[in-house]
Amino acid sequence: MTSHPPAAQPVTDWDGFDFDTRQVHAGEYPDKNIGLRVPPIALSAGYVFDDFDDQADRFAGRSVDPIYSRQGNPTNTVAEERLASLEGGTASVAVSSGQAAISSALFALAQHGDHIVSTASIYGGTRILFGRSFRRFGIEFDYVWDAGDDAEWERAIRPSTRAIYTETIPNPRNDVTDLRRIAEVAARHDLPLVVDNTVGTPALIRPFEHGANIVVHSTTKFLTGHGTAVGGAVVDGGNFDWEAAERAGRSFPLVTASPRPGLGSMLDRFGTGAYARAVREAVVNDIGPSLSPFNGFLLHQGMETLSLRMERHVDSSLAIAAWLEAQPEVVSVDYAGLPSNSLHVVALRDYAGRTGSVFGVTVRGGIDGARAFVNGLRVFSRMTGIGDTRSMVIHPLSSTHATFAPEINERLGIAPGLLRLSVGLESVNDLIRDLRTALDRVAEL
Ligand SMILES: Cc1ncc(COP(=O)(O)O)c(C=O)c1O
């Protein structure tokens, strides 16, 4: 039996309630003025100070009341608290995109001269971000290709390493990550494990339960859910021992050092929410990738139906992946939820076999087969994007992975005939009919 808070209205503490209840309610706040049931969009760039001393206290960090919407906004706070609750973290920070979430999360950990180790199979845009902008700022990356190979991790990690980075369900290959294994490596080296859970979502997997310390999201995708608003979030697991890491020679000054005389460190002042506070105050407020409250509203509203949508997304994906595998025009299907997949054991153990709704299918005929297939689709939209109500298709080799060296794409398994599907919420029968029509085009080649 879980213990619930007293039934008196309004309930503001949703700890102990089930996921489906928290996705509807967590983070909402009682509106004492009008009695609005749905948290409104707070379109105000700034906040009024009570008096002279209140202003000084807020700027000096003696008060945590808000200063300006670049730092935080009540609409976004609803989304932040809801997401922190669903992920099982202590706090979260909403930002303007998934790329902003990844950048903000890592800028709070690493600085010029530092180094980060990432698994090799990650979103193409993230790999570009690491290889271009992070490199220009003097933060280097190394990639581990076989996350199960301890020796590869040991070779990659340096004294200057400040984080390990991975994703739950990388796309387009749906090659699910064995998070526990990577979390062990991270813990052994006193490094925070940062996990992009965009494709997994907390409805399917909660990385903190598998040893992650920080979760990032492109909320543009399943969390907002309807393809309407670009956004992102960083979630603090509150479970990383910053002091032990410092003792082991890994320094994280934004979390553990006093920002100015007379003011304690984030860790002293915010405890298990210190990292999230550092992201908010020392990165997002400085650099400025804040989320519009309008998009924050779409995000907290989108999350209300997350588990229901994910159920349909995954049911349809399982049916479609199994169907595709049996079609003569299909060379292979990359869906870890299929028993034939080499990662099915991890899929069963960590995902109950339900590995999301973004996966790869390789058709016969290489690039010509891919072109015929894409052009033959009618219900699937030809577009970049995933995690929408609509089904989508893209050809990675000529889009998300177009700038990578051929040997990198070959190693990542990005074949000329590979298409990435994001299965939406349409009728699964219509989707299969659409795919069949497109495969007919492949058969005609
Ligand atoms: C796994 C993953 N992380 C991050 C991003 C970047 O998110 P955004 O487009 O919101 O910047 C994407 C975008 O496709 C993604 O798929």
CSV table of N, CA, C and O in Angstrom, one decimal, residues 2 33 46 74 91 116 120 130 145 158 164 198 217 245 247 263 266 269 288 313 355 380 394 425 431 434:
chain,number,residue,atom,x,y,z
A,2,THR,N,0.6,2.2,-0.9
A,2,THR,CA,1.3,3.4,-0.8
A,2,THR,C,0.5,4.4,0.1
A,2,THR,O,-0.7,4.3,0.2
A,33,ASN,N,-6.6,33.1,-6.7
A,33,ASN,CA,-7.3,34.3,-7.1
A,33,ASN,C,-8.6,34.0,-7.8
A,33,ASN,O,-9.7,34.4,-7.4
A,46,GLY,N,9.0,39.5,-16.3
A,46,GLY,CA,9.6,39.7,-15.0
A,46,GLY,C,8.6,39.6,-13.8
A,46,GLY,O,7.4,39.3,-14.0
A,74,PRO,N,6.4,30.5,-13.8
A,74,PRO,CA,5.5,29.6,-13.1
A,74,PRO,C,4.8,28.5,-14.0
A,74,PRO,O,4.6,27.4,-13.6
A,91,ALA,N,14.6,17.6,-9.1
A,91,ALA,CA,14.2,19.0,-9.7
A,91,ALA,C,14.5,18.9,-11.1
A,91,ALA,O,15.3,18.0,-11.6
A,116,ILE,N,34.6,14.5,-22.1
A,116,ILE,CA,33.4,13.7,-21.8
A,116,ILE,C,33.4,12.4,-22.6
A,116,ILE,O,33.9,12.5,-23.8
A,120,ALA,N,28.7,5.6,-28.6
A,120,ALA,CA,28.8,6.0,-30.0
A,120,ALA,C,27.4,6.2,-30.7
A,120,ALA,O,27.2,7.0,-31.5
A,130,PHE,N,28.6,17.8,-30.3
A,130,PHE,CA,29.8,17.5,-29.5
A,130,PHE,C,31.0,17.8,-30.4
A,130,PHE,O,32.0,18.2,-29.9
A,145,TRP,N,32.3,2.4,-28.4
A,145,TRP,CA,31.5,1.7,-29.4
A,145,TRP,C,30.8,0.5,-28.8
A,145,TRP,O,29.6,0.2,-29.2
A,158,ARG,N,39.6,9.7,-18.8
A,158,ARG,CA,40.8,10.4,-18.4
A,158,ARG,C,40.6,11.1,-17.1
A,158,ARG,O,39.5,11.3,-16.7
A,164,ILE,N,29.8,10.9,-18.2
A,164,ILE,CA,29.6,9.9,-19.2
A,164,ILE,C,28.2,10.2,-19.7
A,164,ILE,O,27.2,10.5,-19.0
A,198,THR,N,14.8,10.9,-24.3
A,198,THR,CA,13.8,11.4,-25.2
A,198,THR,C,12.9,10.3,-25.8
A,198,THR,O,11.7,10.4,-25.8
A,217,HIS,N,16.1,15.7,-21.9
A,217,HIS,CA,15.0,15.4,-22.8
A,217,HIS,C,14.9,16.4,-23.9
A,217,HIS,O,15.1,17.6,-23.6
A,245,ALA,N,33.2,12.9,-5.4
A,245,ALA,CA,33.8,13.1,-6.7
A,245,ALA,C,35.0,14.1,-6.6
A,245,ALA,O,36.1,13.9,-7.2
A,247,ARG,N,36.7,14.7,-4.0
A,247,ARG,CA,37.8,14.0,-3.3
A,247,ARG,C,38.6,13.1,-4.2
A,247,ARG,O,39.8,12.9,-4.1
A,263,LEU,N,28.3,33.7,0.2
A,263,LEU,CA,27.2,32.8,-0.3
A,263,LEU,C,27.7,31.4,-0.4
A,263,LEU,O,28.8,31.2,-1.0
A,266,MET,N,26.1,25.8,-4.3
A,266,MET,CA,24.8,25.3,-4.6
A,266,MET,C,24.5,24.1,-3.7
A,266,MET,O,23.4,23.9,-3.3
A,269,ARG,N,23.5,25.1,-0.3
A,269,ARG,CA,22.1,25.8,-0.3
A,269,ARG,C,21.0,24.9,-0.8
A,269,ARG,O,19.9,25.1,-0.3
A,288,GLY,N,21.1,31.8,-21.7
A,288,GLY,CA,19.8,32.3,-22.1
A,288,GLY,C,18.8,31.4,-22.9
A,288,GLY,O,17.9,31.9,-23.5
A,313,HIS,N,1.6,4.0,-29.0
A,313,HIS,CA,2.8,4.1,-29.8
A,313,HIS,C,3.5,2.7,-29.9
A,313,HIS,O,3.9,2.3,-30.9
A,355,THR,N,10.2,-1.3,-26.6
A,355,THR,CA,11.3,-0.3,-26.7
A,355,THR,C,10.9,0.9,-27.6
A,355,THR,O,11.6,1.2,-28.6
A,380,PHE,N,2.4,8.1,-43.5
A,380,PHE,CA,3.7,8.6,-42.9
A,380,PHE,C,4.1,9.9,-43.5
A,380,PHE,O,4.2,10.0,-44.8
A,394,ILE,N,12.1,9.2,-42.3
A,394,ILE,CA,13.2,9.9,-42.8
A,394,ILE,C,14.3,9.0,-43.2
A,394,ILE,O,14.4,7.8,-42.7
A,425,LEU,N,0.0,7.7,-33.8
A,425,LEU,CA,-1.2,7.2,-33.2
A,425,LEU,C,-2.3,6.9,-34.1
A,425,LEU,O,-3.4,6.6,-33.7
A,431,LEU,N,-1.6,2.2,-41.1
A,431,LEU,CA,-0.2,2.3,-41.2
A,431,LEU,C,0.4,1.1,-41.9
A,431,LEU,O,1.3,1.3,-42.8
A,434,ASP,N,-0.3,1.4,-45.6
A,434,ASP,CA,0.6,2.4,-46.1
A,434,ASP,C,2.0,1.9,-46.4
A,434,ASP,O,2.5,2.1,-47.5
